[in-house]
């Protein structure tokens, strides 16, 4: 760990030296009357630093909580402006004084934002508009009202190694308004209400309304779209290159190419080496409509678990130039937006997927789909059957793409090591007299430790209160902590630390014990109607009923009373959660 820390400090100092400008510091003990040019003379606010910087300057930020900032000064190609967190807990939890966002970059070019946690903002975590050559990397944007990261009129935008999750109304990352040559790579986008990644040319705002030549690769995108919105949405995007993305358990479309707001159709997309596994209540894996011609779809794994929807939904206006082959696909296709479905025989008669495979098995394809381990299993039908010449030299996690006589299908080559560690799900529940904090973590290193941290209002920071060392295995591991259910509002989070020093945090888990204690269930035992009394008057919770085996029987927005006529007699859990409190409460009832 000491060597890693020293290496990190050396890297930071080299970065500062290379930039060649002034280095400003911001910290919790600073003062805006200071010079800002040393830790001892640090500024207190980010906005004070934003007001001071010129091209070539850098701003180093000590762990603390901060008000956001608005930046309207440009760097240059040789001398960019860099804002960088020194630790892992430089948290922006209040909007800047100018816009509704945490960080706002406007009419400014050649800016880099690195390593911040931007949470609970009224609009975007990080916003960049009328700003070219913007780089956003290693940031965590959680629980923001509309978007994790938003851009508009931003040519040559780069977003990499960010986590964008739990956007309340819309998308994880949103690239809009005639923004050309965007690169979105190596990000994790999950549990956003709408799209994981959304690209919209939007001609109504000016420009040509086309996002030209976007590249979208090596992203992990899951559990998005409960409110609609694809894992990857493209409206008015041309010549997109989309590859090596792992897209699973999303609730709407996998990849959608269309034109609604864009200044032209989404033409010329190249869709290679993606793994898409659609949720049982999702839409089609790939949608081509509104003139989305010229799509090239090769070397993908495209599986849909929906009972009647399938792989490719292509409208007649989008068939021109369509090429699809060397894929593994669920055997359902449509030319009529699902009004009629054809099988592989009819699909092949149209000239498509003559070398593809149409009877996929999640069990045989992947190491463990249930454990979200998408490495290819031994003997998988996806191994060594791809077409060459697509110029995709590496897979999702950087291994050489071709390990055998031909490339494998999907985002991962069969010899790949485990996927990057990440949290699949996490929740805090109120059960009886305890809070149960649970999470599921994927693909950890050996000797990974998970800490339970609790927010201490007095310190305005999280402190560790318990930990567990995880077993040395790949795949999926669940962790569980219990805490006494004392009255009040409580915030927790789970933090996984790998042996290498890599740290992976969940979102904040908030539970209001005062609020939850007021709720009662009646009648219990119930017959056909069930009422939850004492719910907050300004919130409509989501409710879920599961049986004793954990099977979900009902999941919907609560209406009073709840009709449970269709449930057979037995014992059930009812779970409810308010929209702005990422926690749940569970209780038994009998029918």
Coordinates of C-alpha atoms in Angstrom, one line a residue, residues 296-569:
X296 CA -23.2 -3.3 -39.5
X297 CA -23.9 -5.8 -36.7
X298 CA -21.3 -8.4 -36.2
X299 CA -19.6 -10.6 -33.5
X300 CA -22.2 -9.8 -30.8
X301 CA -24.0 -11.9 -28.2
X302 CA -27.7 -10.7 -28.3
X303 CA -30.0 -12.4 -25.9
X304 CA -33.5 -11.4 -24.9
X305 CA -35.3 -13.1 -22.0
X306 CA -38.6 -11.5 -22.8
X307 CA -41.3 -14.0 -23.7
X308 CA -42.1 -12.6 -27.1
X309 CA -39.6 -9.9 -28.0
X310 CA -36.2 -10.7 -29.4
X311 CA -33.0 -9.6 -31.0
X312 CA -33.4 -7.0 -33.8
X313 CA -36.4 -4.7 -34.5
X314 CA -35.7 -3.1 -37.9
X315 CA -38.2 -0.9 -39.6
X316 CA -38.5 -1.1 -43.4
X317 CA -37.0 2.5 -43.6
X318 CA -33.8 1.3 -42.0
X319 CA -33.1 -1.9 -43.9
X320 CA -31.0 -0.2 -46.6
X321 CA -27.4 -1.3 -46.2
X322 CA -28.1 -3.4 -43.1
X323 CA -25.5 -6.1 -42.6
X324 CA -25.9 -8.5 -39.7
X325 CA -23.9 -11.8 -39.3
X326 CA -21.6 -13.8 -37.0
X327 CA -23.8 -13.2 -34.0
X328 CA -25.4 -15.3 -31.3
X329 CA -29.0 -14.3 -31.2
X330 CA -32.4 -15.1 -29.6
X331 CA -34.4 -16.5 -32.5
X332 CA -37.0 -13.7 -32.8
X333 CA -36.9 -10.7 -35.2
X334 CA -39.4 -8.2 -36.4
X335 CA -39.9 -5.8 -39.4
X336 CA -43.1 -4.4 -37.9
X337 CA -42.2 -3.1 -34.5
X338 CA -43.3 -6.4 -32.9
X339 CA -46.7 -6.6 -34.5
X340 CA -45.4 -9.8 -36.2
X341 CA -42.4 -11.8 -35.3
X342 CA -40.3 -13.9 -37.7
X343 CA -37.8 -16.7 -36.9
X344 CA -34.3 -17.3 -38.2
X345 CA -35.4 -19.1 -41.3
X346 CA -37.4 -16.1 -42.5
X347 CA -34.6 -13.7 -41.3
X348 CA -32.0 -15.6 -43.3
X349 CA -34.2 -15.5 -46.4
X350 CA -33.7 -11.7 -46.2
X351 CA -30.0 -12.2 -46.4
X352 CA -29.1 -11.7 -42.7
X353 CA -27.1 -13.7 -40.2
X354 CA -26.2 -16.6 -42.5
X355 CA -23.4 -17.6 -40.1
X356 CA -25.1 -16.8 -36.8
X357 CA -26.3 -19.1 -34.1
X358 CA -29.9 -18.9 -32.9
X359 CA -30.4 -21.2 -29.8
X360 CA -28.3 -19.5 -27.1
X361 CA -28.1 -20.8 -23.6
X362 CA -27.1 -18.5 -20.8
X363 CA -25.9 -21.5 -18.8
X364 CA -23.6 -22.7 -21.6
X365 CA -22.4 -19.3 -22.9
X366 CA -21.2 -17.7 -19.7
X367 CA -19.3 -18.7 -16.6
X368 CA -22.3 -17.6 -14.4
X369 CA -25.1 -15.3 -15.7
X370 CA -26.8 -15.5 -12.3
X371 CA -23.6 -14.2 -10.8
X372 CA -23.2 -11.6 -13.5
X373 CA -19.9 -13.3 -14.6
X374 CA -20.0 -12.9 -18.4
X375 CA -16.6 -14.5 -19.1
X376 CA -17.2 -17.2 -21.6
X377 CA -17.6 -20.7 -20.3
X378 CA -15.4 -23.6 -21.4
X379 CA -16.9 -24.9 -24.7
X380 CA -19.1 -21.8 -25.1
X381 CA -20.6 -21.4 -28.6
X382 CA -19.2 -17.9 -28.7
X383 CA -15.5 -19.0 -28.8
X384 CA -13.5 -18.7 -32.0
X385 CA -16.5 -18.2 -34.3
X386 CA -16.3 -14.5 -35.1
X387 CA -15.4 -12.8 -38.3
X388 CA -12.0 -11.1 -38.6
X389 CA -11.2 -7.7 -40.0
X390 CA -13.3 -5.5 -37.7
X391 CA -10.2 -3.8 -36.3
X392 CA -11.1 -4.3 -32.6
X393 CA -7.7 -5.4 -31.2
X394 CA -8.7 -5.6 -27.5
X395 CA -11.6 -6.8 -25.5
X396 CA -13.6 -5.1 -22.7
X397 CA -10.9 -5.3 -20.1
X398 CA -7.8 -4.9 -22.4
X399 CA -6.9 -8.5 -23.4
X400 CA -5.9 -9.3 -26.9
X401 CA -9.1 -9.8 -28.9
X402 CA -8.0 -12.8 -30.9
X403 CA -6.7 -15.6 -28.6
X404 CA -7.4 -18.5 -31.0
X405 CA -8.0 -19.1 -34.7
X406 CA -10.8 -16.5 -34.8
X407 CA -12.2 -13.8 -32.4
X408 CA -14.8 -14.7 -29.8
X409 CA -18.2 -13.2 -29.9
X410 CA -19.3 -10.6 -27.3
X411 CA -17.4 -8.2 -25.1
X412 CA -14.9 -10.6 -23.6
X413 CA -12.4 -13.1 -25.1
X414 CA -12.6 -16.5 -23.5
X415 CA -9.1 -16.2 -21.9
X416 CA -10.1 -12.9 -20.2
X417 CA -9.6 -12.6 -16.4
X418 CA -12.5 -11.4 -14.2
X419 CA -14.4 -8.3 -15.0
X420 CA -13.6 -5.1 -13.0
X421 CA -15.0 -5.3 -9.5
X422 CA -18.3 -3.5 -9.1
X423 CA -21.4 -3.5 -7.0
X424 CA -24.4 -5.2 -8.7
X425 CA -27.0 -4.2 -6.1
X426 CA -27.2 -2.8 -2.5
X427 CA -29.9 -1.9 -0.1
X428 CA -30.7 -1.1 3.5
X429 CA -33.8 -2.7 5.0
X430 CA -35.6 -2.2 8.2
X431 CA -36.6 -5.6 9.5
X432 CA -37.8 -5.9 13.1
X433 CA -35.4 -4.1 15.5
X434 CA -32.5 -4.0 13.1
X435 CA -31.3 -2.3 9.9
X436 CA -30.0 -4.9 7.4
X437 CA -27.4 -3.5 5.0
X438 CA -26.8 -5.8 2.1
X439 CA -24.9 -5.8 -1.2
X440 CA -23.8 -8.0 -4.0
X441 CA -20.3 -7.5 -5.4
X442 CA -18.9 -8.9 -8.6
X443 CA -15.5 -10.2 -9.6
X444 CA -13.4 -9.1 -6.6
X445 CA -9.6 -9.6 -6.2
X446 CA -8.3 -11.9 -3.6
X447 CA -8.3 -10.5 -0.1
X448 CA -11.0 -7.9 -0.8
X449 CA -12.3 -6.2 2.3
X450 CA -15.7 -4.6 2.6
X451 CA -16.3 -1.9 5.2
X452 CA -19.7 -0.6 6.4
X453 CA -19.4 3.1 6.8
X454 CA -21.9 5.4 8.5
X455 CA -22.3 9.2 8.0
X456 CA -21.5 11.2 11.1
X457 CA -23.2 14.5 11.0
X458 CA -20.9 16.1 13.5
X459 CA -17.8 15.3 11.4
X460 CA -19.6 15.7 8.1
X461 CA -18.0 12.6 6.9
X462 CA -18.3 8.8 6.8
X463 CA -16.6 6.6 9.4
X464 CA -16.0 2.8 9.3
X465 CA -18.1 0.9 11.8
X466 CA -17.7 -2.8 10.7
X467 CA -15.8 -4.8 8.1
X468 CA -15.7 -8.2 6.5
X469 CA -13.0 -10.0 4.5
X470 CA -14.4 -11.6 1.4
X471 CA -13.6 -15.2 0.2
X472 CA -11.0 -15.4 -2.6
X473 CA -13.3 -16.3 -5.5
X474 CA -14.5 -14.9 -8.7
X475 CA -18.2 -14.3 -9.6
X476 CA -20.7 -13.0 -7.2
X477 CA -20.5 -12.6 -3.4
X478 CA -23.1 -11.2 -1.1
X479 CA -22.2 -9.2 2.0
X480 CA -24.5 -8.5 4.9
X481 CA -24.3 -6.2 8.0
X482 CA -26.8 -5.5 10.8
X483 CA -27.2 -2.4 12.9
X484 CA -29.7 -1.5 15.6
X485 CA -32.7 0.3 14.2
X486 CA -32.5 3.4 16.4
X487 CA -34.7 6.4 15.7
X488 CA -33.7 9.0 13.2
X489 CA -32.4 9.5 9.7
X490 CA -29.3 7.3 8.9
X491 CA -26.9 7.1 6.0
X492 CA -24.7 4.1 5.2
X493 CA -22.6 2.9 2.4
X494 CA -20.5 -0.2 1.5
X495 CA -16.9 0.2 0.5
X496 CA -14.9 -2.6 -1.1
X497 CA -11.1 -2.3 -1.1
X498 CA -9.1 -4.7 -3.3
X499 CA -5.6 -5.9 -2.4
X500 CA -4.3 -3.6 -5.2
X501 CA -5.7 -0.6 -3.4
X502 CA -8.6 -0.1 -5.8
X503 CA -11.7 1.2 -3.9
X504 CA -15.3 0.7 -5.0
X505 CA -18.2 2.4 -3.1
X506 CA -21.9 2.0 -3.3
X507 CA -24.2 5.0 -3.4
X508 CA -25.4 6.4 -0.1
X509 CA -28.1 4.2 1.5
X510 CA -30.5 6.4 3.5
X511 CA -33.2 5.1 5.9
X512 CA -35.6 7.3 7.9
X513 CA -36.6 5.3 11.0
X514 CA -39.0 7.9 12.2
X515 CA -40.8 7.8 8.9
X516 CA -40.9 4.0 8.6
X517 CA -42.1 3.4 12.1
X518 CA -45.3 5.3 11.4
X519 CA -46.4 2.8 8.8
X520 CA -48.9 0.0 9.7
X521 CA -50.3 -2.8 7.6
X522 CA -54.0 -3.9 7.9
X523 CA -55.8 -6.1 7.8
X524 CA -53.3 -8.8 8.7
X525 CA -54.2 -11.5 7.9
X526 CA -55.6 -10.0 4.8
X527 CA -58.2 -11.2 2.3
X528 CA -58.3 -9.3 -1.0
X529 CA -57.2 -5.8 -0.1
X530 CA -54.2 -4.6 1.9
X531 CA -53.6 -1.1 3.2
X532 CA -50.4 0.6 4.4
X533 CA -51.4 3.5 6.6
X534 CA -49.1 6.3 7.8
X535 CA -47.2 6.7 4.5
X536 CA -45.6 10.1 3.9
X537 CA -48.3 12.3 2.3
X538 CA -45.9 13.8 -0.3
X539 CA -44.4 10.6 -1.5
X540 CA -45.8 7.6 -3.4
X541 CA -43.7 4.6 -2.6
X542 CA -42.9 1.6 -4.8
X543 CA -44.1 -1.7 -3.3
X544 CA -43.1 -5.3 -4.0
X545 CA -44.6 -8.5 -2.7
X546 CA -42.5 -11.7 -2.6
X547 CA -43.3 -15.2 -1.5
X548 CA -41.3 -17.2 1.1
X549 CA -39.1 -18.4 -1.8
X550 CA -38.1 -14.9 -2.8
X551 CA -40.1 -14.9 -6.0
X552 CA -41.5 -11.5 -7.0
X553 CA -45.3 -11.7 -7.3
X554 CA -46.2 -7.9 -7.5
X555 CA -44.1 -4.8 -8.2
X556 CA -45.8 -1.5 -8.7
X557 CA -46.4 2.0 -7.5
X558 CA -48.5 1.8 -4.3
X559 CA -52.2 2.7 -4.6
X560 CA -54.4 2.5 -1.5
X561 CA -55.7 0.0 -0.9
X562 CA -53.5 -2.6 -2.6
X563 CA -55.5 -5.3 -4.6
X564 CA -54.0 -8.7 -3.8
X565 CA -57.0 -10.8 -5.0
X566 CA -54.8 -12.8 -7.4
X567 CA -52.5 -14.1 -4.7
X568 CA -53.1 -17.5 -3.2
X569 CA -53.3 -18.1 0.5

